mmCIF file of C-alpha atoms and ligand atoms in Angstrom:
data_model
loop_
_atom_site.group_PDB
_atom_site.id
_atom_site.type_symbol
_atom_site.label_atom_id
_atom_site.label_comp_id
_atom_site.label_asym_id
_atom_site.label_seq_id
_atom_site.Cartn_x
_atom_site.Cartn_y
_atom_site.Cartn_z
ATOM 1 C CA UNK A 14 -85.087 -71.571 99.216
ATOM 2 C CA UNK A 15 -88.036 -69.503 100.346
ATOM 3 C CA UNK A 16 -87.935 -66.119 98.694
ATOM 4 C CA UNK A 17 -90.139 -63.104 99.371
ATOM 5 C CA UNK A 18 -90.564 -60.333 96.829
ATOM 6 C CA UNK A 19 -91.639 -57.050 98.380
ATOM 7 C CA UNK A 20 -93.765 -55.462 95.687
ATOM 8 C CA UNK A 21 -97.018 -53.525 95.602
ATOM 9 C CA UNK A 22 -98.290 -55.414 92.608
ATOM 10 C CA UNK A 23 -97.644 -59.018 91.572
ATOM 11 C CA UNK A 24 -98.711 -58.219 88.020
ATOM 12 C CA UNK A 25 -95.880 -55.796 87.303
ATOM 13 C CA UNK A 26 -93.457 -57.069 84.666
ATOM 14 C CA UNK A 27 -90.410 -57.067 86.964
ATOM 15 C CA UNK A 28 -92.255 -58.818 89.784
ATOM 16 C CA UNK A 29 -93.694 -61.438 87.412
ATOM 17 C CA UNK A 30 -90.311 -62.158 85.845
ATOM 18 C CA UNK A 31 -88.608 -62.532 89.227
ATOM 19 C CA UNK A 32 -91.360 -64.924 90.361
ATOM 20 C CA UNK A 33 -91.016 -66.971 87.183
ATOM 21 C CA UNK A 34 -87.245 -67.145 87.447
ATOM 22 C CA UNK A 35 -87.341 -68.109 91.137
ATOM 23 C CA UNK A 36 -89.782 -70.943 90.388
ATOM 24 C CA UNK A 37 -87.714 -72.116 87.418
ATOM 25 C CA UNK A 38 -84.739 -72.377 89.744
ATOM 26 C CA UNK A 39 -86.778 -74.545 92.111
ATOM 27 C CA UNK A 40 -87.520 -71.980 94.818
ATOM 28 C CA UNK A 41 -90.673 -71.177 96.697
ATOM 29 C CA UNK A 42 -91.641 -67.578 96.111
ATOM 30 C CA UNK A 43 -94.263 -65.248 97.504
ATOM 31 C CA UNK A 44 -95.079 -61.628 96.739
ATOM 32 C CA UNK A 45 -95.882 -59.447 99.744
ATOM 33 C CA UNK A 46 -97.188 -55.916 99.466
ATOM 34 C CA UNK A 47 -94.832 -54.061 101.798
ATOM 35 C CA UNK A 48 -97.571 -51.612 102.757
ATOM 36 C CA UNK A 49 -99.571 -54.549 104.155
ATOM 37 C CA UNK A 50 -96.658 -55.889 106.208
ATOM 38 C CA UNK A 51 -96.782 -54.897 109.855
ATOM 39 C CA UNK A 52 -94.197 -55.428 112.465
ATOM 40 C CA UNK A 53 -93.588 -56.295 116.032
ATOM 41 C CA UNK A 54 -90.356 -54.669 117.120
ATOM 42 C CA UNK A 55 -90.058 -56.377 120.499
ATOM 43 C CA UNK A 56 -86.530 -56.706 121.812
ATOM 44 C CA UNK A 57 -84.676 -59.749 120.385
ATOM 45 C CA UNK A 58 -87.802 -61.124 118.734
ATOM 46 C CA UNK A 59 -88.434 -59.117 115.584
ATOM 47 C CA UNK A 60 -91.357 -60.412 113.547
ATOM 48 C CA UNK A 61 -93.354 -59.531 110.464
ATOM 49 C CA UNK A 62 -97.041 -60.165 109.945
ATOM 50 C CA UNK A 63 -99.022 -60.105 106.745
ATOM 51 C CA UNK A 64 -102.798 -60.186 106.575
ATOM 52 C CA UNK A 65 -103.036 -61.862 110.023
ATOM 53 C CA UNK A 66 -100.295 -64.382 109.292
ATOM 54 C CA UNK A 67 -96.784 -64.485 110.723
ATOM 55 C CA UNK A 68 -94.076 -64.547 108.058
ATOM 56 C CA UNK A 69 -91.460 -67.150 108.945
ATOM 57 C CA UNK A 70 -88.712 -69.313 107.502
ATOM 58 C CA UNK A 71 -87.741 -66.899 104.723
ATOM 59 C CA UNK A 72 -84.233 -67.212 103.268
ATOM 60 C CA UNK A 73 -84.070 -64.158 101.044
ATOM 61 C CA UNK A 74 -86.028 -61.027 100.263
ATOM 62 C CA UNK A 75 -86.076 -59.115 96.990
ATOM 63 C CA UNK A 76 -87.079 -55.509 97.606
ATOM 64 C CA UNK A 77 -88.965 -53.777 94.791
ATOM 65 C CA UNK A 78 -89.847 -50.661 96.728
ATOM 66 C CA UNK A 79 -91.270 -47.725 94.813
ATOM 67 C CA UNK A 80 -89.837 -44.272 95.408
ATOM 68 C CA UNK A 81 -93.080 -42.958 96.884
ATOM 69 C CA UNK A 82 -93.050 -45.491 99.725
ATOM 70 C CA UNK A 83 -89.328 -45.618 100.487
ATOM 71 C CA UNK A 84 -89.790 -44.774 104.154
ATOM 72 C CA UNK A 85 -92.219 -47.570 105.028
ATOM 73 C CA UNK A 86 -90.763 -50.026 102.521
ATOM 74 C CA UNK A 87 -87.223 -49.750 103.866
ATOM 75 C CA UNK A 88 -88.533 -50.126 107.434
ATOM 76 C CA UNK A 89 -90.161 -53.441 106.450
ATOM 77 C CA UNK A 90 -86.975 -54.535 104.715
ATOM 78 C CA UNK A 91 -84.914 -53.579 107.787
ATOM 79 C CA UNK A 92 -87.179 -55.770 109.865
ATOM 80 C CA UNK A 93 -86.398 -58.737 107.557
ATOM 81 C CA UNK A 94 -82.702 -57.925 107.977
ATOM 82 C CA UNK A 95 -83.082 -57.895 111.774
ATOM 83 C CA UNK A 96 -84.616 -61.356 111.463
ATOM 84 C CA UNK A 97 -81.462 -62.490 109.647
ATOM 85 C CA UNK A 98 -83.088 -62.766 106.201
ATOM 86 C CA UNK A 99 -80.753 -62.065 103.285
ATOM 87 C CA UNK A 100 -81.770 -58.889 101.399
ATOM 88 C CA UNK A 101 -80.852 -58.728 97.710
ATOM 89 C CA UNK A 102 -80.282 -55.009 98.282
ATOM 90 C CA UNK A 103 -79.963 -53.753 101.838
ATOM 91 C CA UNK A 104 -82.260 -51.107 103.297
ATOM 92 C CA UNK A 105 -79.352 -48.747 103.975
ATOM 93 C CA UNK A 106 -78.167 -48.947 100.387
ATOM 94 C CA UNK A 107 -81.680 -48.297 99.079
ATOM 95 C CA UNK A 108 -82.062 -45.225 101.304
ATOM 96 C CA UNK A 109 -78.711 -43.902 100.060
ATOM 97 C CA UNK A 110 -79.647 -44.328 96.436
ATOM 98 C CA UNK A 111 -83.012 -42.601 96.864
ATOM 99 C CA UNK A 112 -81.374 -39.362 97.926
ATOM 100 C CA UNK A 113 -79.673 -37.814 94.895
ATOM 101 C CA UNK A 114 -77.488 -35.515 96.960
ATOM 102 C CA UNK A 115 -76.264 -38.248 99.276
ATOM 103 C CA UNK A 116 -75.572 -40.436 96.236
ATOM 104 C CA UNK A 117 -73.442 -37.880 94.425
ATOM 105 C CA UNK A 118 -71.548 -37.128 97.630
ATOM 106 C CA UNK A 119 -70.754 -40.804 98.153
ATOM 107 C CA UNK A 120 -69.715 -41.263 94.524
ATOM 108 C CA UNK A 121 -67.648 -38.059 94.430
ATOM 109 C CA UNK A 122 -65.763 -39.129 97.538
ATOM 110 C CA UNK A 123 -64.513 -42.180 95.647
ATOM 111 C CA UNK A 124 -63.588 -40.293 92.515
ATOM 112 C CA UNK A 125 -66.426 -41.440 90.227
ATOM 113 C CA UNK A 126 -66.983 -39.130 87.229
ATOM 114 C CA UNK A 127 -70.077 -36.972 87.774
ATOM 115 C CA UNK A 128 -71.657 -33.959 86.113
ATOM 116 C CA UNK A 129 -70.459 -30.835 87.965
ATOM 117 C CA UNK A 130 -73.095 -30.532 90.667
ATOM 118 C CA UNK A 131 -74.047 -27.794 93.120
ATOM 119 C CA UNK A 132 -76.380 -27.632 96.060
ATOM 120 C CA UNK A 133 -77.678 -24.633 97.962
ATOM 121 C CA UNK A 134 -80.553 -23.667 100.168
ATOM 122 C CA UNK A 135 -80.658 -19.884 100.284
ATOM 123 C CA UNK A 136 -81.795 -17.837 97.261
ATOM 124 C CA UNK A 137 -78.967 -15.383 98.113
ATOM 125 C CA UNK A 138 -76.429 -18.015 97.078
ATOM 126 C CA UNK A 139 -77.880 -18.889 93.669
ATOM 127 C CA UNK A 140 -75.686 -16.488 91.740
ATOM 128 C CA UNK A 141 -72.421 -17.818 93.110
ATOM 129 C CA UNK A 142 -73.660 -21.405 92.899
ATOM 130 C CA UNK A 143 -74.332 -21.015 89.164
ATOM 131 C CA UNK A 144 -70.846 -19.510 88.739
ATOM 132 C CA UNK A 145 -69.279 -22.500 90.413
ATOM 133 C CA UNK A 146 -71.237 -25.034 88.348
ATOM 134 C CA UNK A 147 -70.321 -23.046 85.230
ATOM 135 C CA UNK A 148 -71.615 -23.095 81.663
ATOM 136 C CA UNK A 149 -74.759 -21.496 80.268
ATOM 137 C CA UNK A 150 -77.328 -24.254 80.531
ATOM 138 C CA UNK A 151 -78.232 -26.039 83.742
ATOM 139 C CA UNK A 152 -80.212 -29.078 84.824
ATOM 140 C CA UNK A 153 -82.158 -28.566 88.038
ATOM 141 C CA UNK A 154 -83.367 -31.633 89.937
ATOM 142 C CA UNK A 155 -85.629 -32.226 92.876
ATOM 143 C CA UNK A 156 -83.676 -34.427 95.284
ATOM 144 C CA UNK A 157 -86.288 -37.135 95.462
ATOM 145 C CA UNK A 158 -87.730 -37.092 91.974
ATOM 146 C CA UNK A 159 -87.928 -40.155 89.760
ATOM 147 C CA UNK A 160 -88.968 -41.128 86.218
ATOM 148 C CA UNK A 161 -87.833 -37.752 84.933
ATOM 149 C CA UNK A 162 -90.435 -35.835 86.911
ATOM 150 C CA UNK A 163 -88.771 -32.984 88.772
ATOM 151 C CA UNK A 164 -85.850 -32.678 86.330
ATOM 152 C CA UNK A 165 -85.827 -29.348 84.501
ATOM 153 C CA UNK A 166 -83.524 -27.979 81.814
ATOM 154 C CA UNK A 167 -82.846 -24.255 82.078
ATOM 155 C CA UNK A 168 -81.311 -23.200 78.793
ATOM 156 C CA UNK A 169 -79.840 -19.984 80.085
ATOM 157 C CA UNK A 170 -78.825 -18.380 83.298
ATOM 158 C CA UNK A 171 -81.931 -16.214 83.705
ATOM 159 C CA UNK A 172 -84.187 -19.278 83.333
ATOM 160 C CA UNK A 173 -82.049 -21.189 85.836
ATOM 161 C CA UNK A 174 -82.344 -18.393 88.386
ATOM 162 C CA UNK A 175 -86.126 -18.258 88.174
ATOM 163 C CA UNK A 176 -86.597 -22.035 88.303
ATOM 164 C CA UNK A 177 -84.280 -22.318 91.305
ATOM 165 C CA UNK A 178 -86.031 -19.427 93.059
ATOM 166 C CA UNK A 179 -89.402 -21.062 92.473
ATOM 167 C CA UNK A 180 -88.259 -24.444 93.830
ATOM 168 C CA UNK A 181 -86.565 -22.901 96.871
ATOM 169 C CA UNK A 182 -89.684 -20.796 97.473
ATOM 170 C CA UNK A 183 -91.605 -24.066 97.751
ATOM 171 C CA UNK A 184 -89.031 -25.334 100.252
ATOM 172 C CA UNK A 185 -87.890 -28.059 97.852
ATOM 173 C CA UNK A 186 -84.394 -29.527 98.037
ATOM 174 C CA UNK A 187 -82.679 -29.304 94.684
ATOM 175 C CA UNK A 188 -79.439 -30.051 92.865
ATOM 176 C CA UNK A 189 -78.040 -27.897 90.085
ATOM 177 C CA UNK A 190 -75.948 -29.651 87.437
ATOM 178 C CA UNK A 191 -74.023 -28.753 84.357
ATOM 179 C CA UNK A 192 -76.051 -29.729 81.303
ATOM 180 C CA UNK A 193 -74.248 -32.470 79.392
ATOM 181 C CA UNK A 194 -75.425 -31.312 75.996
ATOM 182 C CA UNK A 195 -73.199 -33.677 74.031
ATOM 183 C CA UNK A 196 -75.139 -36.652 75.434
ATOM 184 C CA UNK A 197 -77.817 -35.638 72.904
ATOM 185 C CA UNK A 198 -80.809 -36.602 75.041
ATOM 186 C CA UNK A 199 -79.481 -40.152 75.484
ATOM 187 C CA UNK A 200 -78.130 -42.067 78.431
ATOM 188 C CA UNK A 201 -76.740 -45.542 79.049
ATOM 189 C CA UNK A 202 -78.417 -47.815 81.567
ATOM 190 C CA UNK A 203 -75.957 -50.396 82.869
ATOM 191 C CA UNK A 204 -77.676 -53.199 84.719
ATOM 192 C CA UNK A 205 -75.311 -54.423 87.418
ATOM 193 C CA UNK A 206 -75.808 -57.769 89.164
ATOM 194 C CA UNK A 207 -73.297 -59.029 91.701
ATOM 195 C CA UNK A 208 -70.398 -56.836 90.571
ATOM 196 C CA UNK A 209 -70.864 -57.279 86.811
ATOM 197 C CA UNK A 210 -72.662 -55.339 84.093
ATOM 198 C CA UNK A 211 -74.970 -58.085 82.797
ATOM 199 C CA UNK A 212 -76.847 -55.961 80.258
ATOM 200 C CA UNK A 213 -76.696 -52.421 78.922
ATOM 201 C CA UNK A 214 -79.020 -50.305 76.854
ATOM 202 C CA UNK A 215 -79.004 -46.873 75.353
ATOM 203 C CA UNK A 216 -82.113 -44.829 75.981
ATOM 204 C CA UNK A 217 -82.932 -41.943 73.706
ATOM 205 C CA UNK A 218 -85.444 -39.257 74.654
ATOM 206 C CA UNK A 219 -88.195 -38.559 72.180
ATOM 207 C CA UNK A 220 -87.701 -35.734 69.685
ATOM 208 C CA UNK A 221 -87.069 -32.426 71.466
ATOM 209 C CA UNK A 222 -86.794 -34.034 74.923
ATOM 210 C CA UNK A 223 -83.533 -33.952 76.873
ATOM 211 C CA UNK A 224 -84.727 -36.590 79.347
ATOM 212 C CA UNK A 225 -84.247 -40.145 78.148
ATOM 213 C CA UNK A 226 -86.587 -41.817 80.669
ATOM 214 C CA UNK A 227 -88.750 -44.511 79.081
ATOM 215 C CA UNK A 228 -91.601 -43.142 81.210
ATOM 216 C CA UNK A 229 -91.190 -39.842 79.355
ATOM 217 C CA UNK A 230 -91.555 -41.507 75.963
ATOM 218 C CA UNK A 231 -87.909 -42.470 75.376
ATOM 219 C CA UNK A 232 -86.894 -45.572 73.403
ATOM 220 C CA UNK A 233 -84.272 -48.186 74.202
ATOM 221 C CA UNK A 234 -81.785 -50.251 72.223
ATOM 222 C CA UNK A 235 -78.921 -52.617 72.919
ATOM 223 C CA UNK A 236 -75.567 -50.867 73.196
ATOM 224 C CA UNK A 237 -71.933 -51.899 73.468
ATOM 225 C CA UNK A 238 -70.269 -50.135 76.337
ATOM 226 C CA UNK A 239 -66.604 -49.265 76.716
ATOM 227 C CA UNK A 240 -64.387 -50.838 79.392
ATOM 228 C CA UNK A 241 -64.320 -47.459 81.163
ATOM 229 C CA UNK A 242 -68.131 -47.321 81.218
ATOM 230 C CA UNK A 243 -68.265 -50.881 82.489
ATOM 231 C CA UNK A 244 -65.864 -50.263 85.346
ATOM 232 C CA UNK A 245 -67.535 -46.966 86.270
ATOM 233 C CA UNK A 246 -70.925 -48.705 86.553
ATOM 234 C CA UNK A 247 -69.555 -51.567 88.635
ATOM 235 C CA UNK A 248 -67.705 -49.214 90.971
ATOM 236 C CA UNK A 249 -70.754 -46.971 91.394
ATOM 237 C CA UNK A 250 -72.991 -49.917 92.383
ATOM 238 C CA UNK A 251 -70.331 -51.118 94.759
ATOM 239 C CA UNK A 252 -69.880 -47.728 96.432
ATOM 240 C CA UNK A 253 -73.640 -47.511 97.011
ATOM 241 C CA UNK A 254 -73.568 -51.034 98.458
ATOM 242 C CA UNK A 255 -76.059 -52.412 95.919
ATOM 243 C CA UNK A 256 -75.896 -56.003 94.628
ATOM 244 C CA UNK A 257 -78.405 -55.125 91.939
ATOM 245 C CA UNK A 258 -78.424 -51.644 90.466
ATOM 246 C CA UNK A 259 -79.328 -49.709 87.365
ATOM 247 C CA UNK A 260 -76.444 -47.305 86.867
ATOM 248 C CA UNK A 261 -77.253 -44.469 84.480
ATOM 249 C CA UNK A 262 -74.347 -42.872 82.647
ATOM 250 C CA UNK A 263 -74.090 -39.933 80.304
ATOM 251 C CA UNK A 264 -71.455 -39.919 77.575
ATOM 252 C CA UNK A 265 -69.787 -36.572 78.206
ATOM 253 C CA UNK A 266 -66.785 -34.933 76.555
ATOM 254 C CA UNK A 267 -64.819 -35.783 79.673
ATOM 255 C CA UNK A 268 -65.745 -39.481 79.726
ATOM 256 C CA UNK A 269 -68.655 -41.343 81.322
ATOM 257 C CA UNK A 270 -70.415 -39.493 84.138
ATOM 258 C CA UNK A 271 -72.829 -41.160 86.533
ATOM 259 C CA UNK A 272 -76.202 -39.523 86.713
ATOM 260 C CA UNK A 273 -77.871 -41.835 89.142
ATOM 261 C CA UNK A 274 -77.855 -45.291 90.644
ATOM 262 C CA UNK A 275 -81.255 -46.971 90.878
ATOM 263 C CA UNK A 276 -81.827 -49.617 93.512
ATOM 264 C CA UNK A 277 -84.984 -51.126 91.971
ATOM 265 C CA UNK A 278 -84.184 -51.015 88.270
ATOM 266 C CA UNK A 279 -87.037 -52.182 86.045
ATOM 267 C CA UNK A 280 -86.580 -55.421 84.095
ATOM 268 C CA UNK A 281 -88.949 -54.806 81.216
ATOM 269 C CA UNK A 282 -86.934 -52.202 79.310
ATOM 270 C CA UNK A 283 -83.589 -53.967 79.740
ATOM 271 C CA UNK A 284 -84.812 -57.518 78.999
ATOM 272 C CA UNK A 285 -86.708 -56.405 75.906
ATOM 273 C CA UNK A 286 -83.875 -54.243 74.582
ATOM 274 C CA UNK A 287 -81.139 -56.824 75.169
ATOM 275 C CA UNK A 288 -82.937 -60.189 75.067
ATOM 276 C CA UNK A 289 -81.115 -61.194 78.273
ATOM 277 C CA UNK A 290 -82.704 -63.182 81.071
ATOM 278 C CA UNK A 291 -81.780 -60.686 83.769
ATOM 279 C CA UNK A 292 -84.321 -62.141 86.230
ATOM 280 C CA UNK A 293 -82.462 -65.483 86.298
ATOM 281 C CA UNK A 294 -79.151 -63.740 86.899
ATOM 282 C CA UNK A 295 -80.696 -62.001 89.906
ATOM 283 C CA UNK A 296 -81.935 -65.330 91.303
ATOM 284 C CA UNK A 297 -78.464 -66.821 90.769
ATOM 285 C CA UNK A 298 -76.954 -63.934 92.727
ATOM 286 C CA UNK A 299 -79.307 -64.740 95.614
ATOM 287 C CA UNK A 300 -78.399 -68.437 95.451
ATOM 288 C CA UNK A 301 -74.741 -67.516 95.694
ATOM 289 C CA UNK A 302 -75.019 -65.135 98.651
ATOM 290 C CA UNK A 303 -78.151 -65.963 100.645
ATOM 291 C CA UNK A 304 -76.825 -69.190 102.110
ATOM 292 C CA UNK A 305 -74.978 -67.423 104.908
ATOM 293 C CA UNK A 306 -77.775 -65.019 105.929
ATOM 294 C CA UNK A 307 -75.246 -62.669 104.600
ATOM 295 C CA UNK A 308 -76.349 -59.176 105.556
ATOM 296 C CA UNK A 309 -73.676 -56.585 106.155
ATOM 297 C CA UNK A 310 -75.699 -54.457 108.529
ATOM 298 C CA UNK A 311 -78.470 -56.626 109.967
ATOM 299 C CA UNK A 312 -80.697 -53.584 109.963
ATOM 300 C CA UNK A 313 -78.202 -51.352 111.722
ATOM 301 C CA UNK A 314 -77.864 -47.690 110.814
HETATM 302 P P1 ADP B 617 -84.861 -39.344 87.395
HETATM 303 O O1 ADP B 617 -84.489 -39.948 88.728
HETATM 304 O O2 ADP B 617 -86.130 -38.559 87.489
HETATM 305 O O3 ADP B 617 -84.811 -40.352 86.285
HETATM 306 P P2 ADP B 617 -82.360 -38.297 86.338
HETATM 307 O O4 ADP B 617 -81.332 -37.617 87.145
HETATM 308 O O5 ADP B 617 -82.091 -39.697 85.901
HETATM 309 O O6 ADP B 617 -83.747 -38.229 87.132
HETATM 310 O O7 ADP B 617 -82.659 -37.401 85.058
HETATM 311 C C1 ADP B 617 -83.647 -37.737 84.080
HETATM 312 C C2 ADP B 617 -83.076 -37.657 82.666
HETATM 313 O O8 ADP B 617 -82.651 -36.332 82.371
HETATM 314 C C3 ADP B 617 -81.836 -38.501 82.474
HETATM 315 O O9 ADP B 617 -82.169 -39.828 82.116
HETATM 316 C C4 ADP B 617 -81.073 -37.778 81.370
HETATM 317 O O10 ADP B 617 -81.523 -38.174 80.084
HETATM 318 C C5 ADP B 617 -81.446 -36.323 81.598
HETATM 319 N N1 ADP B 617 -80.403 -35.647 82.397
HETATM 320 C C6 ADP B 617 -80.308 -35.655 83.746
HETATM 321 N N2 ADP B 617 -79.243 -34.952 84.172
HETATM 322 C C7 ADP B 617 -78.639 -34.479 83.073
HETATM 323 C C8 ADP B 617 -77.472 -33.644 82.846
HETATM 324 N N3 ADP B 617 -76.758 -33.177 83.868
HETATM 325 N N4 ADP B 617 -77.154 -33.362 81.565
HETATM 326 C C9 ADP B 617 -77.899 -33.838 80.531
HETATM 327 N N5 ADP B 617 -78.993 -34.601 80.678
HETATM 328 C C10 ADP B 617 -79.383 -34.915 81.927
HETATM 329 MG MG1 MG B 618 -83.178 -41.508 85.836
#
């Protein structure tokens, strides 16, 4: 097969591992920087060009689109879909997962366990919003933040009010969540490929940090997950429409709650913590599904 990886940098661990695995499985693979792809959107003849060359004959595309370039990256991916190329994760599913509010709404609709979450726009509604979320401590999140940036813990109600006021004053869209204190600054990353959790790790924030993101200095170790955690992760990925997803769970007093579903989960942390060859499992998933130019949406919607 001819596989394209959409990635800004071929030297990144995840990109390198996917290239290696694709080659090992006998495929041709090329990394394209999505910001250098340009498109001709002529009726019935969609095409993609890259550095003066027309991209043709591709069987599958692996999107590794960073959060800061979601808009352009998903447009390029949609163009591949319109050309009938199989996307490992579809553009629509990636857009869903990048919006934290949309994600929790989709998951809530299907009964997935979530931290109690509120959303408001007017400062006049903060008081009642905090009442409805309940508790004393709150986590406030920018809707499009990533890597722990834009996630704030307000340890009491007064602090929550001022943080929310400040964010709303800047016209930011935010979520307010109950603080799952019992998680103890740790979360569980379940790596889902093709409807199965293929690897799981526990990430622990550094001393005094409630955010477990590895980018914020957290550390990772292999963990055994419960059947309930496993099925929650698989269902969450499925609801978002992602073949490959990093589903982050918190262990709360009322069972596993999904914090977020990542559509371009990094391979470095999970492969090093678990010793699993996740890259090969991703290539196998493509081999299984790409044969039929199997896109659900073909760039629609
Ligand atoms: P990001 O997209 O920036 O990673 P997350 O929603 O994953 O944002 O939050 C970052 C980290 O903050 C999580 O990995 C988790 O450790 C912690 N966290 C987030 N929400 C909660 C919550 N409701 N209760 C307790 N800890 C939380
Ligand atoms: Mg996160």
